[in-house]
PDB file of C-alpha atoms in Angstrom:
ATOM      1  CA  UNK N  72     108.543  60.054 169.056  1.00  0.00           C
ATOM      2  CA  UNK N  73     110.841  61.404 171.630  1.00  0.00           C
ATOM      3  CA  UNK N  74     112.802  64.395 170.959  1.00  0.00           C
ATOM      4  CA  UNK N  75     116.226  64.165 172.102  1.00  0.00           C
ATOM      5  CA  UNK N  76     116.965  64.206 175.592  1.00  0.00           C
ATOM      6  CA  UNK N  77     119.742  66.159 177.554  1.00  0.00           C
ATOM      7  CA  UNK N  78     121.025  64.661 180.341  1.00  0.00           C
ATOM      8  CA  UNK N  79     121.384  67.249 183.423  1.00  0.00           C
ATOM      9  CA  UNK N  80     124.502  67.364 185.049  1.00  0.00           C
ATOM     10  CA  UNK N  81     126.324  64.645 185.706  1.00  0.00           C
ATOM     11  CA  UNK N  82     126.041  64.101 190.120  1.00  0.00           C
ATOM     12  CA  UNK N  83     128.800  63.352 192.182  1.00  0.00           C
ATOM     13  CA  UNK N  84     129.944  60.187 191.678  1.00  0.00           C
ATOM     14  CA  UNK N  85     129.967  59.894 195.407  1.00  0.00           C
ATOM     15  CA  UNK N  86     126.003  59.768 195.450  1.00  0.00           C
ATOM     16  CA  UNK N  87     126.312  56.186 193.695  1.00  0.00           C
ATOM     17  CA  UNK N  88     128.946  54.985 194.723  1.00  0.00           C
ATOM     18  CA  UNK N  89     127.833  54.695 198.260  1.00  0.00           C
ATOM     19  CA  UNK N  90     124.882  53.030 197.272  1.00  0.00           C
ATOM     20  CA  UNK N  91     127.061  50.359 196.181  1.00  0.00           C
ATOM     21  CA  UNK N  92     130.047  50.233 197.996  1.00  0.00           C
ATOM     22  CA  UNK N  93     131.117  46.886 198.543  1.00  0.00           C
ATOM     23  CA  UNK N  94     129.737  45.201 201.550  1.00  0.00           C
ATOM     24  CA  UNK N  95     131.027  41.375 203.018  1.00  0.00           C
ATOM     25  CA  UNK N  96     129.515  39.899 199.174  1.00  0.00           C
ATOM     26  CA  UNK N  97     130.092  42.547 196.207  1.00  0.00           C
ATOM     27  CA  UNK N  98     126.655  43.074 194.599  1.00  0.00           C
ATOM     28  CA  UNK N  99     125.356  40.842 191.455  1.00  0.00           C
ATOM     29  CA  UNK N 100     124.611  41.997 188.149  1.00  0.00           C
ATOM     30  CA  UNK N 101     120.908  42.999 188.499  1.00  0.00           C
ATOM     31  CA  UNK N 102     121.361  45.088 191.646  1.00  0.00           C
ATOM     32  CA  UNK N 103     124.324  47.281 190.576  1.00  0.00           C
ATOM     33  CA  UNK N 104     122.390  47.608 187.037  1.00  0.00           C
ATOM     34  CA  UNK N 105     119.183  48.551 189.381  1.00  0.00           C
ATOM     35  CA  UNK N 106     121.108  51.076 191.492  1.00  0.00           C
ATOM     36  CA  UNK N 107     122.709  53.085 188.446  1.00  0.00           C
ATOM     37  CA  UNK N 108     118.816  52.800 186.262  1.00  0.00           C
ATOM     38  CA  UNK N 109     117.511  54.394 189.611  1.00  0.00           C
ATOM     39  CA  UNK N 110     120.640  57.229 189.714  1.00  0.00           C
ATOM     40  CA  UNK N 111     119.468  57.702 186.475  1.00  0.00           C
ATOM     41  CA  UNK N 112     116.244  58.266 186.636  1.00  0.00           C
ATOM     42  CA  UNK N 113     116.142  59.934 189.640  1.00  0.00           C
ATOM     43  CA  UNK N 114     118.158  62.869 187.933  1.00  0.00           C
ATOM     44  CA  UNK N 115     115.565  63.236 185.556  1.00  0.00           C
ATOM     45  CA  UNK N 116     113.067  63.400 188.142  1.00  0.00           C
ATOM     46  CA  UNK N 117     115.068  65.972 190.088  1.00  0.00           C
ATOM     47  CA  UNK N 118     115.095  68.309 187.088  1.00  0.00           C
ATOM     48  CA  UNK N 119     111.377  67.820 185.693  1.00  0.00           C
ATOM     49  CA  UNK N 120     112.155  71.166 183.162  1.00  0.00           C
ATOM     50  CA  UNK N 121     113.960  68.354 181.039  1.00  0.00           C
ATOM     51  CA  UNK N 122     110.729  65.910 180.395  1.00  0.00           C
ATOM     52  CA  UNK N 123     108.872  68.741 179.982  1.00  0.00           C
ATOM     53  CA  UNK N 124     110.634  70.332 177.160  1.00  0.00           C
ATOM     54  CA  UNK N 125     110.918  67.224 175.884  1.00  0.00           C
ATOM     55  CA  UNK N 126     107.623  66.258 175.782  1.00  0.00           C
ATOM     56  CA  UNK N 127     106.550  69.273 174.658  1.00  0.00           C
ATOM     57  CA  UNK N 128     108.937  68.923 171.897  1.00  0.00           C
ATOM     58  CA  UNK N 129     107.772  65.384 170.650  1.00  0.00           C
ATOM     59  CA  UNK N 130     103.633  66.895 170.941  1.00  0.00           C
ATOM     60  CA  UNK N 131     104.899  69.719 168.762  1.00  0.00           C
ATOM     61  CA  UNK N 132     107.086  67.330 166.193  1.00  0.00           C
ATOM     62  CA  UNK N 133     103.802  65.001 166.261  1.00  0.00           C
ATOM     63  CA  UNK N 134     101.201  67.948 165.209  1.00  0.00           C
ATOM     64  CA  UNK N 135     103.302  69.447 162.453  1.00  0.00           C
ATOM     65  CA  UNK N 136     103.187  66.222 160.624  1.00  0.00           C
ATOM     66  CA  UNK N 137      99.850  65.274 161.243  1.00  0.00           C
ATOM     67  CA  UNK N 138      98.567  68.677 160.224  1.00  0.00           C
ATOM     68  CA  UNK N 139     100.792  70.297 158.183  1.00  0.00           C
ATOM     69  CA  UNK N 140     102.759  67.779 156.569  1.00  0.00           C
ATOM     70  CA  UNK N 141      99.587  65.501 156.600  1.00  0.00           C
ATOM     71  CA  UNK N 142      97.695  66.409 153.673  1.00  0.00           C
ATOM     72  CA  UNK N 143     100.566  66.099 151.405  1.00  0.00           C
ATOM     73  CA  UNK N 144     101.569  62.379 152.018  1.00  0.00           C
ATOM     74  CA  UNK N 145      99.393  59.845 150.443  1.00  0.00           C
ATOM     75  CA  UNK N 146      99.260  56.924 152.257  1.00  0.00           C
ATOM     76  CA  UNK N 147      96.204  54.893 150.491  1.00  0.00           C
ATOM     77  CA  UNK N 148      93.432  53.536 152.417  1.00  0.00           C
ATOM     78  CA  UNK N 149      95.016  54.158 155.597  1.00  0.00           C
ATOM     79  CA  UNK N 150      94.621  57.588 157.565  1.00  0.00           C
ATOM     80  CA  UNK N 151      98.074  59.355 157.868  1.00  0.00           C
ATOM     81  CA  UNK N 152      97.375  59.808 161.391  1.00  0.00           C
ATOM     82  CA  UNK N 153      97.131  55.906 161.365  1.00  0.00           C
ATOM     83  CA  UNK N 154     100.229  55.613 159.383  1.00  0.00           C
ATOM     84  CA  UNK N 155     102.357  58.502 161.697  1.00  0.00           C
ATOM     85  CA  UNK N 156     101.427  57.484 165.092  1.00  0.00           C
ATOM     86  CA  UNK N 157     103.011  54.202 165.040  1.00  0.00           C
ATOM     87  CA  UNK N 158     106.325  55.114 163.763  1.00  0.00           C
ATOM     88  CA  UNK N 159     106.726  57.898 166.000  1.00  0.00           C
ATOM     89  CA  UNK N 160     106.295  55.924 168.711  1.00  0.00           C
ATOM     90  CA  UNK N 161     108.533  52.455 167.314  1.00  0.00           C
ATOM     91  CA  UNK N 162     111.355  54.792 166.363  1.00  0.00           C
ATOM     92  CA  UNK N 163     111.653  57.063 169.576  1.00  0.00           C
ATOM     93  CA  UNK N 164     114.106  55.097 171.001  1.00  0.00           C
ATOM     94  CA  UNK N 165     116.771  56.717 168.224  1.00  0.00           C
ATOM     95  CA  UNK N 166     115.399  60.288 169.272  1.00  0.00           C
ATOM     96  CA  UNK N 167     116.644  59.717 173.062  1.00  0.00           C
ATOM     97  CA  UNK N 168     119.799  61.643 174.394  1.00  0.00           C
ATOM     98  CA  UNK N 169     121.151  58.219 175.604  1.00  0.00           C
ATOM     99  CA  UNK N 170     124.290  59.097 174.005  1.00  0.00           C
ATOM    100  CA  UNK N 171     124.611  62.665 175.666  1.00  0.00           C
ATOM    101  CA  UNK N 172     124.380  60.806 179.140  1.00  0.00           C
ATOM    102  CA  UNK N 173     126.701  58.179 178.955  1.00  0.00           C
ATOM    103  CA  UNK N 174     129.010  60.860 177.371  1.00  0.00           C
ATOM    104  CA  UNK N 175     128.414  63.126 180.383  1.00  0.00           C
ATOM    105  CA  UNK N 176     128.722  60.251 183.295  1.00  0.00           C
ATOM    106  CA  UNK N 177     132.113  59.297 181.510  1.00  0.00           C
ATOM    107  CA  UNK N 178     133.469  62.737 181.680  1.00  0.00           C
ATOM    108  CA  UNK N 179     132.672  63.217 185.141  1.00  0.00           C
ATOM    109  CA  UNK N 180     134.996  60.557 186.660  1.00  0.00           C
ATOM    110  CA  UNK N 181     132.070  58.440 187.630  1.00  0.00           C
ATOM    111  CA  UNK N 182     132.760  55.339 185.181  1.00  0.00           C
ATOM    112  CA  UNK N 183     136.515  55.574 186.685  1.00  0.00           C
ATOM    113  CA  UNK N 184     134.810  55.480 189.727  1.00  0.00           C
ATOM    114  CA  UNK N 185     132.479  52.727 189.813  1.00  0.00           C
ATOM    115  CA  UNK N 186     135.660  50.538 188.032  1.00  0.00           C
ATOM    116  CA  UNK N 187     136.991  50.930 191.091  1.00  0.00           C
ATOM    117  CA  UNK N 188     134.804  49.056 193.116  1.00  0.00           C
ATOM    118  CA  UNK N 189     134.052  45.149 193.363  1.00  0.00           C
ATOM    119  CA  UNK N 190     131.029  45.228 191.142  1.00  0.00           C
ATOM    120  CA  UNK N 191     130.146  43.461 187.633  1.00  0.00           C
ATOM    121  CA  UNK N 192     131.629  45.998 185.061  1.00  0.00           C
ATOM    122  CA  UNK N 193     128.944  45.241 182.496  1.00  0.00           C
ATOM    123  CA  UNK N 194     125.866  46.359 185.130  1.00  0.00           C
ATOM    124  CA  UNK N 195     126.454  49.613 184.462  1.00  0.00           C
ATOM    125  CA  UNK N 196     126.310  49.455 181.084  1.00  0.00           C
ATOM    126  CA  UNK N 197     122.868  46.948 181.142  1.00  0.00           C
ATOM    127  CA  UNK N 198     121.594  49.730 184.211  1.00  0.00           C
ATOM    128  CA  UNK N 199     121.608  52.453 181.683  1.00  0.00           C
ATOM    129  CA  UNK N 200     120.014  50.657 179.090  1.00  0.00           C
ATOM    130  CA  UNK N 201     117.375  49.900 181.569  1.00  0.00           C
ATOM    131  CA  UNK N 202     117.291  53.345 182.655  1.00  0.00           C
ATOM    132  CA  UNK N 203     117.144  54.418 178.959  1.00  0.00           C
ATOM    133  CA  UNK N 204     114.597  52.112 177.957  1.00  0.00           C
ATOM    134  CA  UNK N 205     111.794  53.344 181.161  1.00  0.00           C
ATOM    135  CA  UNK N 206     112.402  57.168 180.201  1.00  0.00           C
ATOM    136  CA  UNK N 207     112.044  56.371 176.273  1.00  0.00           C
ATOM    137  CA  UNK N 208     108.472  54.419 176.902  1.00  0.00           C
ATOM    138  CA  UNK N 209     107.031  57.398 179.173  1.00  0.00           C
ATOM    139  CA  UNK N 210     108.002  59.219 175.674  1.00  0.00           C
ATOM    140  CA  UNK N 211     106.022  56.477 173.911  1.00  0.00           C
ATOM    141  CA  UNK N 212     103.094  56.910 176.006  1.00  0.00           C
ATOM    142  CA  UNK N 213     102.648  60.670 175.665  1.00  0.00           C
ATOM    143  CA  UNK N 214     103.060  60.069 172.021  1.00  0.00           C
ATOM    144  CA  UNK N 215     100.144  57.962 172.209  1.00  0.00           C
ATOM    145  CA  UNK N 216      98.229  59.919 174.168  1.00  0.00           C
ATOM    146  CA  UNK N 217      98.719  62.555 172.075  1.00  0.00           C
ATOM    147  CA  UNK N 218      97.875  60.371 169.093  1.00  0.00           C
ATOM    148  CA  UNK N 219      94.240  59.629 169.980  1.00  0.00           C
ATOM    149  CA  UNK N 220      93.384  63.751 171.210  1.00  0.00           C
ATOM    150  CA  UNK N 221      94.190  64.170 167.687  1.00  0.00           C
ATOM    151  CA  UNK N 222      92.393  61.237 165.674  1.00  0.00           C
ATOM    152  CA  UNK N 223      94.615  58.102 165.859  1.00  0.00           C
ATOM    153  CA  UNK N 224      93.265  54.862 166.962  1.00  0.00           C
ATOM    154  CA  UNK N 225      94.054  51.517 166.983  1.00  0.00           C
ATOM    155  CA  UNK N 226      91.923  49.133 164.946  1.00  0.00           C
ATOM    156  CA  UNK N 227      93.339  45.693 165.589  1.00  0.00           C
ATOM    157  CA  UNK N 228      91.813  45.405 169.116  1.00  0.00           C
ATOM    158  CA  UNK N 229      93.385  46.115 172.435  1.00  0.00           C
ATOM    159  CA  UNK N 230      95.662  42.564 172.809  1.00  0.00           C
ATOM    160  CA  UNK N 231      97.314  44.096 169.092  1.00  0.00           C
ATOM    161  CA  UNK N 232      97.599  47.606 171.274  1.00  0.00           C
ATOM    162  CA  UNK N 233      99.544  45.986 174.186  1.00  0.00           C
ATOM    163  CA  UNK N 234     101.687  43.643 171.560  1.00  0.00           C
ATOM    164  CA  UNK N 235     102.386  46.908 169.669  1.00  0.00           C
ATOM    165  CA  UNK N 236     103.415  48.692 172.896  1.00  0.00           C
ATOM    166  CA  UNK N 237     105.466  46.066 173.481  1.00  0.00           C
ATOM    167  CA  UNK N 238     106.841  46.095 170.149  1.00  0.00           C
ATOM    168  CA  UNK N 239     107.849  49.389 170.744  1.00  0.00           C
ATOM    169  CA  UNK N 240     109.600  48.684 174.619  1.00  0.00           C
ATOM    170  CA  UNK N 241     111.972  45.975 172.542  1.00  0.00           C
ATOM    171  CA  UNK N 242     112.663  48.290 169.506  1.00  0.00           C
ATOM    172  CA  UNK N 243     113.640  51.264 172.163  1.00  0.00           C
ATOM    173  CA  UNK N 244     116.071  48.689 174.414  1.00  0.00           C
ATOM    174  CA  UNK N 245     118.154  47.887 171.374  1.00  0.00           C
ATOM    175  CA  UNK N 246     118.587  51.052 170.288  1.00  0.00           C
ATOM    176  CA  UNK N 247     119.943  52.317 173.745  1.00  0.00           C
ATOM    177  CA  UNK N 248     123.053  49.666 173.095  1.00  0.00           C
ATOM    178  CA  UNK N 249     123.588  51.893 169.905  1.00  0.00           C
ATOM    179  CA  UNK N 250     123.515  55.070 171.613  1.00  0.00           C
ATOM    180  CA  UNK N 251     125.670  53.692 174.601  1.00  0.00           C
ATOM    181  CA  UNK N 252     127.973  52.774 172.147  1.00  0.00           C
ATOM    182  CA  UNK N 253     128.197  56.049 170.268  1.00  0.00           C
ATOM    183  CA  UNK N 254     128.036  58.186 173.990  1.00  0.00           C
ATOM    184  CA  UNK N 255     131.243  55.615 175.039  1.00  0.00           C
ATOM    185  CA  UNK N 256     133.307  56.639 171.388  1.00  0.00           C
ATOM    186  CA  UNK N 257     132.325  60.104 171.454  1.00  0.00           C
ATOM    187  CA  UNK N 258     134.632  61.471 174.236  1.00  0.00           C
ATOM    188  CA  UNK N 259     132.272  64.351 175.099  1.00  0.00           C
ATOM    189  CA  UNK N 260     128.841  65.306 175.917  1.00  0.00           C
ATOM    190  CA  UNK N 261     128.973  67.729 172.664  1.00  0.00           C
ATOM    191  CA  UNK N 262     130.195  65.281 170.166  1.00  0.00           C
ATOM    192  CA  UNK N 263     127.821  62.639 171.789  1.00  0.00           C
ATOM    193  CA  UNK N 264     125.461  64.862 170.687  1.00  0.00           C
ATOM    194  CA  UNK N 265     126.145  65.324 167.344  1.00  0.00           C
ATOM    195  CA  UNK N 266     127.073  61.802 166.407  1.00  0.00           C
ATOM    196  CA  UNK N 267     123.447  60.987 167.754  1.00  0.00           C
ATOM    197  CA  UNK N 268     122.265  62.953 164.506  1.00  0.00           C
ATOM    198  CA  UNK N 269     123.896  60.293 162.543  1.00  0.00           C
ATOM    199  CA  UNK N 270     120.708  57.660 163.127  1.00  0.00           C
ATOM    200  CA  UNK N 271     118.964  60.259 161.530  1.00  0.00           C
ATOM    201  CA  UNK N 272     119.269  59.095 158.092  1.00  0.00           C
ATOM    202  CA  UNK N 273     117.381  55.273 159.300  1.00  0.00           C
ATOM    203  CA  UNK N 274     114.357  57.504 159.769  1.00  0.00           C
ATOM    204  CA  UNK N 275     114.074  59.499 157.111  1.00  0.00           C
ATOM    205  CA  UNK N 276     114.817  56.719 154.483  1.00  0.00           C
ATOM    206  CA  UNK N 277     112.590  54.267 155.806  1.00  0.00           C
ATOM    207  CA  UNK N 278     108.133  54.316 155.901  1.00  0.00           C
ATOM    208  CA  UNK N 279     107.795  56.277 158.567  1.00  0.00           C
ATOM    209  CA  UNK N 280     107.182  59.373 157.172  1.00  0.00           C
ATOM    210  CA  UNK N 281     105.869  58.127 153.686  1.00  0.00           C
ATOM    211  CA  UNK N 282     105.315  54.918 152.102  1.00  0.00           C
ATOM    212  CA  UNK N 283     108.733  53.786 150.435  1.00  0.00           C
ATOM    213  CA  UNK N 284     106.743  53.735 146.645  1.00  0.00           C
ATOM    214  CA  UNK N 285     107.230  57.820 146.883  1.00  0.00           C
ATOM    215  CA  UNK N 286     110.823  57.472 147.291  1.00  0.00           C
ATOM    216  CA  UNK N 287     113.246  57.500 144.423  1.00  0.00           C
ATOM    217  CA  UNK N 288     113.504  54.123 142.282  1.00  0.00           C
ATOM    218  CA  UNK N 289     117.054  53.526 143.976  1.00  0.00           C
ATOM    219  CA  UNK N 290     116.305  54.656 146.890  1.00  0.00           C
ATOM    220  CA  UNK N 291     113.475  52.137 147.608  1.00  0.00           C
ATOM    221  CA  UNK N 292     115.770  49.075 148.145  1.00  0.00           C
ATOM    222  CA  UNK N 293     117.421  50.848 150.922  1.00  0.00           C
ATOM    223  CA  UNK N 294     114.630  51.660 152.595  1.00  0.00           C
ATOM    224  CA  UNK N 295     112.656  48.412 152.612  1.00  0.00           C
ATOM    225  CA  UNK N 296     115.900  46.006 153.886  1.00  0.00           C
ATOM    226  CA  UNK N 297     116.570  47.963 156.665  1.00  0.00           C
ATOM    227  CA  UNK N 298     115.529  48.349 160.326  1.00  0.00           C
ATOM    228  CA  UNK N 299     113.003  50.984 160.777  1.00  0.00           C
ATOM    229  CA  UNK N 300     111.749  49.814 157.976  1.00  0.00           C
ATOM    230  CA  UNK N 301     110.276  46.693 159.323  1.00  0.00           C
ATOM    231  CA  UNK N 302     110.153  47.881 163.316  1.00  0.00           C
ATOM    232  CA  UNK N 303     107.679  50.213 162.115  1.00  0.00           C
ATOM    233  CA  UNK N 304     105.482  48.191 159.842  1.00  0.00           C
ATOM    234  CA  UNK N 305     105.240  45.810 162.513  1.00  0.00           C
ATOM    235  CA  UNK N 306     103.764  48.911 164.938  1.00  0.00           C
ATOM    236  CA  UNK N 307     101.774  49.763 162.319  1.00  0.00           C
ATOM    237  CA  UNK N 308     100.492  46.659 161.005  1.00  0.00           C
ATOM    238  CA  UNK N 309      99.376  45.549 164.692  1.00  0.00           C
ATOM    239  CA  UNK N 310      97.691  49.019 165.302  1.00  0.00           C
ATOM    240  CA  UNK N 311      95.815  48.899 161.549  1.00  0.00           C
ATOM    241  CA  UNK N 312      94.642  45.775 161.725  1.00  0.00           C
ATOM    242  CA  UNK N 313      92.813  44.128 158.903  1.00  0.00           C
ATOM    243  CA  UNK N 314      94.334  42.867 155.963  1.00  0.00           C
ATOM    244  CA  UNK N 315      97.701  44.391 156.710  1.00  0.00           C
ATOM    245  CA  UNK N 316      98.970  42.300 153.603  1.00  0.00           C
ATOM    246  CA  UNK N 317      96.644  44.216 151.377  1.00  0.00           C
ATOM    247  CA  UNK N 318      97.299  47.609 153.267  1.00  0.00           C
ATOM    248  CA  UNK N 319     100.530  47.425 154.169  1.00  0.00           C
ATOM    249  CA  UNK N 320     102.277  44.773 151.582  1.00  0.00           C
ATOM    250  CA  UNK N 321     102.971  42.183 153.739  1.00  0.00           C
ATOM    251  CA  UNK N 322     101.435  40.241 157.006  1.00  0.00           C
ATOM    252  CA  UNK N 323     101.882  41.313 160.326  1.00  0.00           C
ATOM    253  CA  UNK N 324     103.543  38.509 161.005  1.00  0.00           C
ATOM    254  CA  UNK N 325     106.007  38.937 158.311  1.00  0.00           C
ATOM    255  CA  UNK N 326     106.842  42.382 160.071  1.00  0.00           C
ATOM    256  CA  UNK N 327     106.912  41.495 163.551  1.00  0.00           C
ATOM    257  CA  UNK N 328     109.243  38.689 162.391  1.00  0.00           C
ATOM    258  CA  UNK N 329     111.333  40.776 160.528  1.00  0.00           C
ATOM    259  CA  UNK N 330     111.508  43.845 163.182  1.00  0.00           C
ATOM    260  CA  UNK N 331     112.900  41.149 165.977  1.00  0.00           C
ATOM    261  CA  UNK N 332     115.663  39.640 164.210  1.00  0.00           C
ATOM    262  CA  UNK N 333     116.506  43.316 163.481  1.00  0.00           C
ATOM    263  CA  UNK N 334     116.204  44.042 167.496  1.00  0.00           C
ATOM    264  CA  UNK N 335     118.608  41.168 168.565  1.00  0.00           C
ATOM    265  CA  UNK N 336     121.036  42.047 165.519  1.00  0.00           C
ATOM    266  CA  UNK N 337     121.618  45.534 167.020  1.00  0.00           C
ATOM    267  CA  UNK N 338     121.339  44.571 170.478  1.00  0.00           C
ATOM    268  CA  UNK N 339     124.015  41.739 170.367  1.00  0.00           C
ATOM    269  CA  UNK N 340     126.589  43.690 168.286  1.00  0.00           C
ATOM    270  CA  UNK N 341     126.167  47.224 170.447  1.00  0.00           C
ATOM    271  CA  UNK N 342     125.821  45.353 173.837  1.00  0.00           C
ATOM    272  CA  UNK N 343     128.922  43.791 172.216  1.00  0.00           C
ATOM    273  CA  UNK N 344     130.579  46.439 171.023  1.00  0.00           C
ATOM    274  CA  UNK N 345     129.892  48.537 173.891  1.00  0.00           C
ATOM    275  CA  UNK N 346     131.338  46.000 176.419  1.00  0.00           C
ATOM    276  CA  UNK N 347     134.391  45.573 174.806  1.00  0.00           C
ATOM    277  CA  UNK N 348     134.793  49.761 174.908  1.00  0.00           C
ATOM    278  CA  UNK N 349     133.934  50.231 178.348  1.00  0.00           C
ATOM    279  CA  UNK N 350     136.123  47.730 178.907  1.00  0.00           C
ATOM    280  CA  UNK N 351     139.095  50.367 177.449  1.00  0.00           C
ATOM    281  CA  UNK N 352     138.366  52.878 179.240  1.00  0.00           C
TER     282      UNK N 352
END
């Protein structure tokens, strides 16, 4: 998991902008959404304090569930640390301060900015999601790093650990259309903030903190027909290996299925969505 990240200030708009000014041909799609991933990152990599709060964040949300929280939560024939590790890492991607930067970039004047030039409008939308997606998987990566110092390991065989990694990549590029969306809506860096908080109830009610049998009667519905839900049986049924169906309720298959019709759902209406908003501006 990924605890939420902060953008740093919002640069000059100047520093992009002539990276991109239009030359004899206006850039394509791909390069303008390359230049603005690489703006983005780069700031991140200017102020390193910010991935390493936040990592040390996520290694401190990770070891309070698996040992304090841990022994609490049955989870059946399958280790807890088996059962946490893989939704921490499938659901990071609604943990990421996406929100907070598009929020920050749009208060600057650098959206109004980069509309003023000769360049495909939606690349800088698809740049941050790129952008987005990179910093969320380094997330992903300590949280699986993390995972096997303290016990977790993967038992369906390393082509199931590179399909769940995957898995994970996907899951975290949709969700950075959602928090595009809600850091284009939100009008400020502060409200983009809080209105990322609103995901928070897709954790909580789904199985990736506890199987969805220990939930309330009418809660369980809920929780097993929507996205999480399936995203992170799929991560966990890949890791577990085995007879997932047995273990887990259902094939792997049947989750991976399941967890990428729910990725192009939210991916097509955000992208949508956020299009149509930037679009506004």
């Amino acid at each position: 998991m990924t605890a939420p990240l902060t953008s740093p200030t919002s640069a000059s708009a100047r520093s992009i902008s002539a990276s991109i000014q239009a030359p004899a041909r206006p850039p394509g799609v791909w390069a303008t959404a390359a230049t603005y991933a690489t703006r983005t990152i780069k700031q991140f990599i200017r102020t390193p304090q910010l991935l390493v709060v936040n990592a040390v964040t996520s290694i401190m949300f990770l070891l309070i569930f698996r040992f304090v929280f841990g022994g609490a939560i049955g989870t059946g024939d399958v280790a807890y640390v088996d059962f946490l590790i893989p939704a921490l890492a499938a659901v990071s991607g609604l943990f990421a301060g996406g929100a907070v930067g598009v929020a920050e970039d749009m208060e600057s004047g650098l959206f109004d900015r980069l509309r003023s030039l000769p360049i495909p409008r939606p690349a800088v939308l698809l740049g941050r999601s790129i952008a987005d997606t990179l910093l969320n998987t380094w997330g992903t990566v300590i949280t699986l790093v993390v995972g096997v110092i303290v016990g977790f390991r993967v038992h369906g065989g390393p082509v199931a650990a590179v399909g769940a990694l995957a898995l994970c990549i996907v899951f975290a590029a949709s969700f950075s259309w959602l928090m595009i969306f809600l850091g284009l809506v939100s009008g400020s860096a502060q409200a983009a903030q809080g209105m990322s908080f609103s995901v928070f109830p897709l954790i909580f009610v789904s199985s990736a903190y506890v199987p969805v049998e220990s939930m309330p009667g009418w809660l369980q519905p809920i929780a097993n027909n929507q996205p999480v839900t399936a995203m992170v049986g799929a991560v966990r049924a890949l890791v577990i290996g085995g007879d997932t169906e047995a273990l887990l309720g259902h094939s792997t298959s049947w989750f991976v299925v399941r967890s990428l019709l729910w990725s192009i759902v939210i991916l097509v209406v955000f992208a949508s969505l956020s299009a149509r908003r930037f679009a506004r501006l």
